[in-house]
Amino acid sequence: MKILTSLAVISLAGLVFSAPTKDDNDGEKLIVTKSMFDKELVKYTGSHDIVKILLPLNSLNFDEDDSSESKSHSNESDSDDIILFFVEADIDSDGKYVDQGLYVLKKGNATKILNHGRDAAAASDNSTEVFFAAADGIYTYNKQKNTAEKYGTIDDSIIGIVKESGSDVIYILTENHEVYKVLNKGTKKEKLDDVVNAKQIVLDPSNNLYFYSDDKKPYTRTHEGVKKIEGLPDNLSSQSSVTLVKPPFMIKDGVVFVVENNVYIIYANGTSEEAGFEFKPKAKPSAYAPEAALLQYYALDKKIYEFNVLTMLMSDIVDELKEFLNNKSEDIKSISKKSRFSHRQNA
Ligand SMILES: *[C@@H]1O[C@H](CO)[C@@H](O)[C@H](O)[C@H]1NC(C)=O
Ligand SMILES: *[C@@H]1O[C@H](CO)[C@@H](O)[C@H](O)[C@H]1NC(C)=O
Ligand SMILES: *[C@@H]1O[C@H](CO)[C@@H](O)[C@H](O)[C@H]1NC(C)=O
Ligand SMILES: *[C@@H]1O[C@H](CO)[C@@H](O)[C@H](O)[C@H]1NC(C)=O
Ligand SMILES: *[C@@H]1O[C@H](CO)[C@@H](O)[C@H](O)[C@H]1NC(C)=O
Ligand SMILES: *[C@@H]1O[C@H](CO)[C@@H](O)[C@H](O)[C@H]1NC(C)=O
C-alpha cells in the first residue's frame, strides 16, 4: 500500500505525459516537473492564487446508496458530477493572504459563494455537509441554493477549519493562531490549551489533529496528548515553507507534510517517512487535494488540475510507464476496491 500513498498518484499521472525523471542521488525518488501539469488537465483558471482545495469525500460527491442507474453506467473518466471547493487569495510581499473569495466548482462552473472564505472542511461520511472558515465565523454549504449560510454563533476571524468524522465536532484555527473545538452546532467553543500558536491544522481520517508552529515543526494531538513528530530534517525552521495536507483516504493515521519541495508522511504515533516525491520549484502546487486517491486535484499558477488515475491507466502510455503501472496494479486495484467510487467501476 505504501507505494501509492501520498502523492504517488500525481507522479503516475504526470508520467503519462512525460518521461520519468530520476533523481541521480536517489533512484527511487520521483521528481514532479511542470510538464506533468498538462493543459488538458486544467479544470479551472482563476485570476488569483489558489490556496486551498477541498474535495468532500462525503455523500455530496460519493453517494453509496445512489440507486440511479445513470451514475453507475457513466463513463469512468467522467468527473463532471464532482463538487469541489477552493479558496483564492493574493499573497502580499510579507506572505500575508489577502482574501479573494471561496468558490464552489460544479459542472465546470465556478461560483464565488463567500467573499472572505478562507478554508473548507468536510467529514468522510454519508453526510452532505461542508463547512467554511471565514473572516466572521463559520458557514455551511447549502446544496440546493448553491450558497454559503452562517453556521452557529461564533464570529471569530477564522483561517482554518477541520471536521471530525462520526461526530459533529469541528476544530477552528483563528487568525490569532488559537485552536478551538466547536460543539453544539456552532454555538459553543472550547480552547485547546495544548495547541499553542498553530499556523495550520489538519485532521487525519482517524480524527487525530496535526499542526505546526513558528519553528515549522509538526506535532500531532491524539487522545494521548500532543506529541512531536520525529525523523524530519532538523533545519525545518530555516525552510521557507512547510504545508500540512489532508492525506489520500487509505492513510488512516497520518497526513502529508510538504517541507520546501520534499514530501513526507507524518503519523499519529510521532514517526515520519519520506513519501518518495520531490517537486521542482516551478511545479510546487499552491494547494493540494489528494484525498480521493484515484481522483486528485492540485493548484499551480492560478489553475486547478485534475489527475484521474483510472483514465490515465486506460489511455495509451509509453512502455516504461506501462511497466511501472503494471508493477503497481495490485496496489491500484486494492485502492480502487476501497475507493468510494468503486461502485462505479464494478457496475
Ligand atoms: C469514456 O470517455 C473516454 C474519453 O473521453 C472515451 O474515449 C470513451 O469512449 C468513453 N467510454 C464510454 C463507454 O462512453
Ligand atoms: C454558472 O453559475 C452561474 C451563477 O450561479 C449561473 O448564472 C450560470 O447559469 C451557471 N452556468 C452553467 C453553465 O451552469
Ligand atoms: C448515515 O449512516 C448511519 C449509519 O449507517 C445512519 O444511521 C444514518 O442515518 C445515515 N445518515 C444519512 C444522512 O444517510
Ligand atoms: C536542510 O537539510 C536538508 C538535509 O537534511 C538539506 O537538503 C537542505 O538543503 C537544508 N535546507 C536548508 C534551508 O538549510
Ligand atoms: C507508526 O505508525 C505507522 C502508520 O500506522 C506504522 O507504519 C509504524 O510502524 C508506526 N511506528 C511505530 C514506531 O509505532
Ligand atoms: C517492475 O518490477 C520489476 C521486478 O520487480 C523490476 O525489475 C522493474 O525494474 C520494475 N519496473 C519499473 C518501471 O518499476
Short mmCIF file of C-alpha atoms and ligand atoms in Angstrom, two decimals:
data_model
loop_
_atom_site.label_atom_id
_atom_site.label_comp_id
_atom_site.label_asym_id
_atom_site.label_seq_id
_atom_site.Cartn_x
_atom_site.Cartn_y
_atom_site.Cartn_z
CA MET A 1 0.00 0.00 0.00
CA LYS A 2 2.87 2.28 0.76
CA ILE A 3 3.71 2.55 -2.89
CA LEU A 4 0.60 4.50 -3.70
CA THR A 5 0.38 6.57 -0.58
CA SER A 6 0.71 10.30 -0.60
CA LEU A 7 1.32 11.93 -3.90
CA ALA A 8 2.27 8.81 -5.81
CA VAL A 9 -0.69 9.31 -7.99
CA ILE A 10 0.32 12.75 -9.14
CA SER A 11 3.53 11.22 -10.38
CA LEU A 12 1.74 8.38 -12.09
CA ALA A 13 -0.46 10.93 -13.70
CA GLY A 14 2.40 13.11 -14.71
CA LEU A 15 4.30 10.20 -16.17
CA VAL A 16 1.58 9.67 -18.70
CA PHE A 17 2.57 12.90 -20.34
CA SER A 18 6.31 12.96 -19.94
CA ALA A 19 9.16 10.56 -19.44
CA PRO A 20 10.03 9.88 -15.81
CA THR A 21 12.85 11.93 -14.36
CA LYS A 22 15.07 10.12 -11.93
CA ASP A 23 16.97 11.85 -9.21
CA ASP A 24 20.64 10.97 -9.70
CA ASN A 25 21.34 10.68 -5.99
CA ASP A 26 18.34 8.54 -5.24
CA GLY A 27 16.97 6.25 -7.90
CA GLU A 28 13.73 5.79 -6.01
CA LYS A 29 12.65 9.38 -5.85
CA LEU A 30 10.30 10.77 -8.47
CA ILE A 31 10.63 14.38 -9.46
CA VAL A 32 7.40 16.21 -10.23
CA THR A 33 8.01 18.66 -13.06
CA LYS A 34 5.94 21.41 -14.56
CA SER A 35 5.41 19.42 -17.77
CA MET A 36 3.33 16.96 -15.75
CA PHE A 37 0.73 19.69 -15.34
CA ASP A 38 -0.64 19.31 -18.83
CA LYS A 39 -3.06 21.94 -20.05
CA GLU A 40 -5.59 19.21 -20.87
CA LEU A 41 -5.93 18.57 -17.14
CA VAL A 42 -6.96 22.13 -16.29
CA LYS A 43 -10.38 22.29 -14.65
CA TYR A 44 -10.40 25.95 -13.68
CA THR A 45 -8.33 29.05 -14.34
CA GLY A 46 -8.54 31.93 -11.89
CA SER A 47 -7.00 35.36 -11.58
CA HIS A 48 -5.57 34.91 -8.06
CA ASP A 49 -3.52 32.24 -6.34
CA ILE A 50 -5.48 29.16 -5.32
CA VAL A 51 -4.52 28.47 -1.71
CA LYS A 52 -6.96 25.72 -0.65
CA ILE A 53 -8.88 22.95 -2.42
CA LEU A 54 -11.40 20.59 -0.82
CA LEU A 55 -12.89 17.52 -2.50
CA PRO A 56 -15.55 16.40 0.02
CA LEU A 57 -15.43 12.60 0.44
CA ASN A 58 -19.00 12.52 1.68
CA SER A 59 -22.36 11.93 0.05
CA LEU A 60 -22.19 15.27 -1.68
CA ASN A 61 -19.84 13.56 -4.13
CA PHE A 62 -19.91 9.83 -3.45
CA ASP A 63 -23.38 8.61 -2.69
CA GLU A 64 -23.06 4.96 -1.70
CA ASP A 65 -26.80 4.50 -1.80
CA ASP A 66 -27.33 6.17 -5.11
CA SER A 67 -29.58 3.78 -6.98
CA SER A 68 -29.79 5.91 -10.10
CA GLU A 69 -28.56 3.70 -12.90
CA SER A 70 -27.23 6.62 -14.87
CA LYS A 71 -24.45 7.12 -12.37
CA SER A 72 -23.30 3.51 -12.38
CA HIS A 73 -23.21 3.41 -16.15
CA SER A 74 -21.45 6.68 -16.50
CA ASN A 75 -18.02 6.81 -18.04
CA GLU A 76 -15.29 6.15 -15.50
CA SER A 77 -13.43 9.19 -16.67
CA ASP A 78 -16.46 11.34 -16.06
CA SER A 79 -15.78 13.58 -13.10
CA ASP A 80 -18.33 16.18 -14.15
CA ASP A 81 -20.52 15.43 -11.17
CA ILE A 82 -17.79 16.22 -8.69
CA ILE A 83 -18.30 19.24 -6.45
CA LEU A 84 -15.06 20.97 -5.40
CA PHE A 85 -14.48 23.95 -3.15
CA PHE A 86 -11.49 26.23 -3.39
CA VAL A 87 -10.14 29.46 -1.96
CA GLU A 88 -8.40 32.26 -3.84
CA ALA A 89 -6.07 34.83 -2.31
CA ASP A 90 -3.38 37.28 -3.26
CA ILE A 91 -0.18 36.75 -1.33
CA ASP A 92 1.45 40.08 -0.45
CA SER A 93 5.17 40.72 -0.02
CA ASP A 94 5.10 39.72 3.70
CA GLY A 95 3.49 36.41 2.81
CA LYS A 96 0.14 37.60 4.15
CA TYR A 97 -3.01 36.39 2.40
CA VAL A 98 -5.47 38.93 1.02
CA ASP A 99 -8.88 37.22 0.72
CA GLN A 100 -10.22 36.83 -2.81
CA GLY A 101 -13.10 34.52 -2.04
CA LEU A 102 -14.25 30.94 -1.57
CA TYR A 103 -15.72 29.23 -4.62
CA VAL A 104 -17.70 26.14 -5.45
CA LEU A 105 -16.82 24.38 -8.72
CA LYS A 106 -19.73 22.38 -10.08
CA LYS A 107 -20.11 21.07 -13.62
CA GLY A 108 -17.23 23.23 -14.72
CA ASN A 109 -18.87 26.35 -13.36
CA ALA A 110 -17.12 28.25 -10.57
CA THR A 111 -19.27 30.41 -8.30
CA LYS A 112 -17.91 32.66 -5.55
CA ILE A 113 -20.08 31.94 -2.50
CA LEU A 114 -18.14 33.67 0.29
CA ASN A 115 -16.04 36.82 -0.18
CA HIS A 116 -14.00 36.30 2.97
CA GLY A 117 -13.95 32.49 2.99
CA ARG A 118 -10.51 31.04 3.81
CA ASP A 119 -10.82 27.28 4.21
CA ALA A 120 -13.31 24.43 3.76
CA ALA A 121 -13.84 21.11 5.55
CA ALA A 122 -16.00 18.01 5.26
CA ALA A 123 -16.06 14.69 7.09
CA SER A 124 -15.66 11.40 5.19
CA ASP A 125 -19.12 10.06 5.92
CA ASN A 126 -22.62 9.83 4.49
CA SER A 127 -23.47 13.46 5.26
CA THR A 128 -23.59 16.17 2.64
CA GLU A 129 -22.26 18.89 4.96
CA VAL A 130 -19.40 21.21 4.10
CA PHE A 131 -18.15 23.90 6.49
CA PHE A 132 -16.26 27.07 5.69
CA ALA A 133 -13.89 29.22 7.75
CA ALA A 134 -14.45 32.93 7.16
CA ALA A 135 -13.41 36.33 8.47
CA ASP A 136 -16.57 36.46 10.60
CA GLY A 137 -17.16 32.90 11.70
CA ILE A 138 -18.30 29.54 10.31
CA TYR A 139 -20.53 28.99 7.30
CA THR A 140 -22.09 25.87 5.83
CA TYR A 141 -22.91 24.90 2.24
CA ASN A 142 -26.49 24.99 1.04
CA LYS A 143 -26.55 22.48 -1.79
CA GLN A 144 -30.00 23.40 -3.12
CA LYS A 145 -29.27 27.11 -3.36
CA ASN A 146 -25.53 26.72 -4.07
CA THR A 147 -24.77 29.31 -1.36
CA ALA A 148 -22.95 29.64 1.96
CA GLU A 149 -25.05 30.15 5.09
CA LYS A 150 -23.93 31.26 8.54
CA TYR A 151 -23.46 28.32 10.93
CA GLY A 152 -23.84 28.84 14.68
CA THR A 153 -22.94 31.95 16.61
CA ILE A 154 -19.14 32.09 16.53
CA ASP A 155 -17.85 35.31 14.99
CA ASP A 156 -14.05 34.96 15.23
CA SER A 157 -11.85 35.67 12.25
CA ILE A 158 -11.00 32.10 11.24
CA ILE A 159 -8.21 30.94 8.92
CA GLY A 160 -8.50 27.16 9.22
CA ILE A 161 -11.26 24.59 9.76
CA VAL A 162 -11.43 20.78 10.01
CA LYS A 163 -14.39 18.48 10.62
CA GLU A 164 -14.30 15.21 12.58
CA SER A 165 -15.84 12.11 11.05
CA GLY A 166 -18.54 10.42 13.10
CA SER A 167 -19.40 13.38 15.34
CA ASP A 168 -20.49 16.97 14.94
CA VAL A 169 -17.18 18.31 16.27
CA ILE A 170 -15.41 20.99 14.25
CA TYR A 171 -11.99 22.50 15.04
CA ILE A 172 -11.20 26.06 14.02
CA LEU A 173 -7.93 27.95 13.82
CA THR A 174 -8.38 31.66 14.46
CA GLU A 175 -6.40 34.45 12.88
CA ASN A 176 -4.51 34.92 16.17
CA HIS A 177 -3.43 31.26 15.99
CA GLU A 178 -5.65 29.75 18.65
CA VAL A 179 -7.42 26.43 18.09
CA TYR A 180 -10.95 25.81 19.36
CA LYS A 181 -13.16 22.76 19.45
CA VAL A 182 -16.62 23.80 18.26
CA LEU A 183 -19.67 21.94 19.58
CA ASN A 184 -23.44 22.21 19.79
CA LYS A 185 -24.00 23.16 16.15
CA GLY A 186 -21.56 26.00 16.22
CA THR A 187 -22.82 27.66 19.39
CA LYS A 188 -20.13 26.56 21.82
CA LYS A 189 -16.32 26.69 21.59
CA GLU A 190 -13.59 25.34 23.88
CA LYS A 191 -10.00 26.48 23.53
CA LEU A 192 -7.38 23.72 23.11
CA ASP A 193 -4.72 24.90 25.57
CA ASP A 194 -2.22 22.27 24.45
CA VAL A 195 -2.14 23.56 20.87
CA VAL A 196 -0.03 26.71 21.03
CA ASN A 197 0.46 29.24 18.23
CA ALA A 198 -0.69 26.95 15.42
CA LYS A 199 -0.18 28.15 11.86
CA GLN A 200 -2.20 25.41 10.19
CA ILE A 201 -4.38 22.46 11.28
CA VAL A 202 -5.28 19.20 9.51
CA LEU A 203 -7.13 16.05 10.66
CA ASP A 204 -6.37 12.50 9.58
CA PRO A 205 -9.18 10.00 8.86
CA SER A 206 -8.94 8.77 12.49
CA ASN A 207 -9.59 12.30 13.79
CA ASN A 208 -6.04 12.93 15.04
CA LEU A 209 -5.11 16.61 14.73
CA TYR A 210 -1.82 17.85 13.26
CA PHE A 211 -0.38 21.36 13.46
CA TYR A 212 2.87 23.26 13.24
CA SER A 213 4.01 26.44 14.94
CA ASP A 214 6.57 29.25 14.34
CA ASP A 215 9.51 26.83 14.23
CA LYS A 216 7.69 24.91 11.44
CA LYS A 217 7.97 21.66 13.42
CA PRO A 218 4.87 19.49 13.19
CA TYR A 219 3.01 18.00 16.15
CA THR A 220 0.16 15.54 16.45
CA ARG A 221 -2.61 15.76 19.02
CA THR A 222 -4.22 12.41 19.78
CA HIS A 223 -6.22 11.13 22.77
CA GLU A 224 -2.79 10.68 24.41
CA GLY A 225 -1.99 14.38 24.12
CA VAL A 226 0.39 16.40 21.98
CA LYS A 227 3.44 14.69 20.51
CA LYS A 228 6.31 15.99 18.39
CA ILE A 229 6.91 14.30 15.03
CA GLU A 230 10.39 12.76 14.83
CA GLY A 231 12.58 11.89 11.91
CA LEU A 232 12.29 15.09 9.87
CA PRO A 233 15.21 17.31 8.80
CA ASP A 234 16.38 19.28 11.85
CA ASN A 235 16.66 22.53 9.89
CA LEU A 236 12.89 22.92 9.45
CA SER A 237 12.84 26.43 10.88
CA SER A 238 15.15 27.67 8.14
CA GLN A 239 12.93 26.27 5.38
CA SER A 240 10.92 28.89 3.60
CA SER A 241 7.71 26.89 3.73
CA VAL A 242 6.03 23.85 5.21
CA THR A 243 2.47 22.71 4.48
CA LEU A 244 0.19 20.11 6.04
CA VAL A 245 -2.03 18.28 3.54
CA LYS A 246 -5.05 16.05 4.11
CA PRO A 247 -3.92 12.54 3.07
CA PRO A 248 -5.31 10.13 0.50
CA PHE A 249 -8.05 8.25 2.36
CA MET A 250 -6.05 4.98 2.64
CA ILE A 251 -3.66 6.63 5.10
CA LYS A 252 -5.71 6.20 8.24
CA ASP A 253 -3.46 7.69 10.90
CA GLY A 254 -1.20 10.14 9.17
CA VAL A 255 -1.12 13.22 6.96
CA VAL A 256 1.13 14.61 4.25
CA PHE A 257 3.76 17.20 5.21
CA VAL A 258 5.46 19.16 2.46
CA VAL A 259 8.81 20.63 3.51
CA GLU A 260 10.01 23.09 0.90
CA ASN A 261 9.93 20.77 -2.16
CA ASN A 262 10.08 17.43 -0.35
CA VAL A 263 7.11 15.32 0.66
CA TYR A 264 6.82 13.36 3.93
CA ILE A 265 4.10 11.32 5.60
CA ILE A 266 3.82 12.07 9.30
CA TYR A 267 1.99 9.68 11.59
CA ALA A 268 -0.08 9.98 14.75
CA ASN A 269 2.46 7.84 16.61
CA GLY A 270 5.07 10.57 16.09
CA THR A 271 7.02 8.89 13.29
CA SER A 272 7.56 10.12 9.76
CA GLU A 273 8.85 8.88 6.43
CA GLU A 274 9.74 10.32 3.05
CA ALA A 275 6.99 9.82 0.52
CA GLY A 276 9.49 9.49 -2.33
CA PHE A 277 8.49 12.60 -4.24
CA GLU A 278 10.02 15.94 -4.82
CA PHE A 279 8.63 18.98 -6.60
CA LYS A 280 10.69 21.04 -8.98
CA PRO A 281 10.32 24.58 -7.61
CA LYS A 282 8.14 25.65 -10.55
CA ALA A 283 5.97 22.55 -10.15
CA LYS A 284 5.18 23.00 -6.47
CA PRO A 285 1.41 23.20 -6.04
CA SER A 286 -0.16 26.12 -4.16
CA ALA A 287 -2.96 23.81 -2.96
CA TYR A 288 -3.44 20.05 -2.74
CA ALA A 289 -6.45 17.71 -2.73
CA PRO A 290 -5.19 14.09 -2.92
CA GLU A 291 -7.86 12.74 -0.54
CA ALA A 292 -9.81 10.66 -3.07
CA ALA A 293 -6.58 8.96 -4.26
CA LEU A 294 -7.83 7.97 -7.69
CA LEU A 295 -9.08 11.46 -8.49
CA GLN A 296 -6.76 14.18 -7.26
CA TYR A 297 -6.69 17.93 -7.64
CA TYR A 298 -3.75 20.30 -7.42
CA ALA A 299 -3.44 24.05 -7.95
CA LEU A 300 -0.50 25.59 -9.75
CA ASP A 301 -0.13 29.09 -11.23
CA LYS A 302 -3.79 30.08 -10.60
CA LYS A 303 -5.15 26.90 -12.21
CA ILE A 304 -6.74 23.74 -10.82
CA TYR A 305 -5.59 20.48 -12.43
CA GLU A 306 -7.42 17.16 -12.25
CA PHE A 307 -5.49 13.86 -12.18
CA ASN A 308 -7.82 10.94 -12.85
CA VAL A 309 -5.73 7.80 -12.44
CA LEU A 310 -8.18 5.37 -13.98
CA THR A 311 -8.50 7.44 -17.13
CA MET A 312 -4.75 7.61 -17.33
CA LEU A 313 -4.40 3.85 -16.93
CA MET A 314 -6.74 3.31 -19.86
CA SER A 315 -5.02 5.73 -22.16
CA ASP A 316 -2.10 4.97 -24.48
CA ILE A 317 1.06 5.20 -22.48
CA VAL A 318 4.72 4.67 -23.09
CA ASP A 319 6.20 1.22 -22.39
CA GLU A 320 8.28 2.39 -19.48
CA LEU A 321 5.23 3.77 -17.74
CA LYS A 322 3.15 0.71 -18.58
CA GLU A 323 5.69 -1.43 -16.76
CA PHE A 324 5.73 0.99 -13.85
CA LEU A 325 1.95 0.88 -13.56
CA ASN A 326 1.76 -2.88 -14.07
CA ASN A 327 4.15 -3.29 -11.19
CA LYS A 328 1.72 -1.32 -9.11
CA SER A 329 -1.53 -2.67 -10.50
CA GLU A 330 -2.24 -4.72 -7.38
CA ASP A 331 -1.97 -1.60 -5.28
CA ILE A 332 -4.15 0.33 -7.66
CA LYS A 333 -6.74 -2.46 -7.68
CA SER A 334 -6.74 -2.58 -3.93
CA ILE A 335 -7.26 1.15 -3.69
CA SER A 336 -9.91 1.01 -6.33
CA LYS A 337 -11.83 -1.60 -4.30
CA LYS A 338 -11.67 0.51 -1.19
CA SER A 339 -12.42 3.66 -3.06
CA ARG A 340 -15.67 5.40 -2.52
CA PHE A 341 -16.23 5.25 -6.25
CA SER A 342 -15.66 1.55 -6.55
CA HIS A 343 -19.38 1.09 -7.17
CA ARG A 344 -18.98 2.95 -10.42
CA GLN A 345 -16.24 0.68 -11.65
CA ASN A 346 -17.95 -2.55 -10.63
CA ALA A 347 -21.28 -1.68 -12.12
C1 LIG B 1 -15.29 7.32 -21.96
O1 LIG B 1 -14.54 8.50 -22.18
C2 LIG B 1 -13.39 8.28 -22.97
C3 LIG B 1 -12.58 9.57 -23.00
O2 LIG B 1 -13.41 10.68 -23.13
C4 LIG B 1 -13.84 7.82 -24.35
O3 LIG B 1 -12.69 7.60 -25.15
C5 LIG B 1 -14.64 6.54 -24.21
O4 LIG B 1 -15.13 6.14 -25.48
C6 LIG B 1 -15.80 6.73 -23.26
N1 LIG B 1 -16.44 5.44 -22.99
C7 LIG B 1 -17.76 5.29 -22.91
C8 LIG B 1 -18.27 3.92 -22.60
O5 LIG B 1 -18.55 6.25 -23.04
C1 LIG B 2 -22.92 29.12 -13.65
O1 LIG B 2 -23.26 29.74 -12.44
C2 LIG B 2 -23.89 31.00 -12.61
C3 LIG B 2 -24.05 31.62 -11.23
O2 LIG B 2 -24.56 30.70 -10.31
C4 LIG B 2 -25.22 30.78 -13.31
O3 LIG B 2 -25.85 32.02 -13.52
C5 LIG B 2 -24.96 30.10 -14.66
O4 LIG B 2 -26.18 29.80 -15.28
C6 LIG B 2 -24.16 28.82 -14.47
N1 LIG B 2 -23.79 28.27 -15.76
C7 LIG B 2 -23.87 26.98 -16.05
C8 LIG B 2 -23.38 26.58 -17.40
O5 LIG B 2 -24.30 26.16 -15.26
C1 LIG B 3 -25.53 7.58 7.83
O1 LIG B 3 -25.22 6.27 8.24
C2 LIG B 3 -25.63 6.00 9.55
C3 LIG B 3 -25.11 4.64 9.94
O2 LIG B 3 -25.02 3.78 8.83
C4 LIG B 3 -27.15 6.09 9.64
O3 LIG B 3 -27.58 5.83 10.95
C5 LIG B 3 -27.57 7.49 9.23
O4 LIG B 3 -28.99 7.58 9.20
C6 LIG B 3 -27.02 7.82 7.85
N1 LIG B 3 -27.31 9.22 7.57
C7 LIG B 3 -27.71 9.65 6.38
C8 LIG B 3 -27.88 11.13 6.24
O5 LIG B 3 -27.91 8.89 5.46
C1 LIG B 4 18.04 21.25 5.32
O1 LIG B 4 18.66 19.96 5.43
C2 LIG B 4 18.49 19.14 4.27
C3 LIG B 4 19.11 17.78 4.56
O2 LIG B 4 18.63 17.28 5.76
C4 LIG B 4 19.15 19.81 3.06
O3 LIG B 4 18.94 19.02 1.91
C5 LIG B 4 18.54 21.18 2.86
O4 LIG B 4 19.23 21.85 1.82
C6 LIG B 4 18.64 22.02 4.14
N1 LIG B 4 17.88 23.25 3.91
C7 LIG B 4 18.22 24.43 4.42
C8 LIG B 4 17.36 25.57 4.06
O5 LIG B 4 19.18 24.55 5.16
C1 LIG B 5 3.72 4.38 13.36
O1 LIG B 5 2.54 4.32 12.55
C2 LIG B 5 2.78 3.91 11.22
C3 LIG B 5 1.45 4.01 10.46
O2 LIG B 5 0.43 3.36 11.13
C4 LIG B 5 3.35 2.50 11.21
O3 LIG B 5 3.61 2.11 9.87
C5 LIG B 5 4.63 2.49 12.02
O4 LIG B 5 5.12 1.18 12.10
C6 LIG B 5 4.40 3.03 13.42
N1 LIG B 5 5.69 3.14 14.10
C7 LIG B 5 5.84 2.86 15.39
C8 LIG B 5 7.23 3.04 15.92
O5 LIG B 5 4.92 2.50 16.09
C1 LIG B 6 8.99 -3.63 -12.28
O1 LIG B 6 9.30 -4.71 -11.42
C2 LIG B 6 10.42 -5.49 -11.89
C3 LIG B 6 10.56 -6.71 -10.98
O2 LIG B 6 10.45 -6.34 -9.63
C4 LIG B 6 11.68 -4.61 -11.90
O3 LIG B 6 12.78 -5.34 -12.38
C5 LIG B 6 11.43 -3.43 -12.81
O4 LIG B 6 12.53 -2.54 -12.76
C6 LIG B 6 10.18 -2.67 -12.39
N1 LIG B 6 9.92 -1.65 -13.37
C7 LIG B 6 9.64 -0.39 -13.07
C8 LIG B 6 9.47 0.55 -14.22
O5 LIG B 6 9.49 0.00 -11.91
#
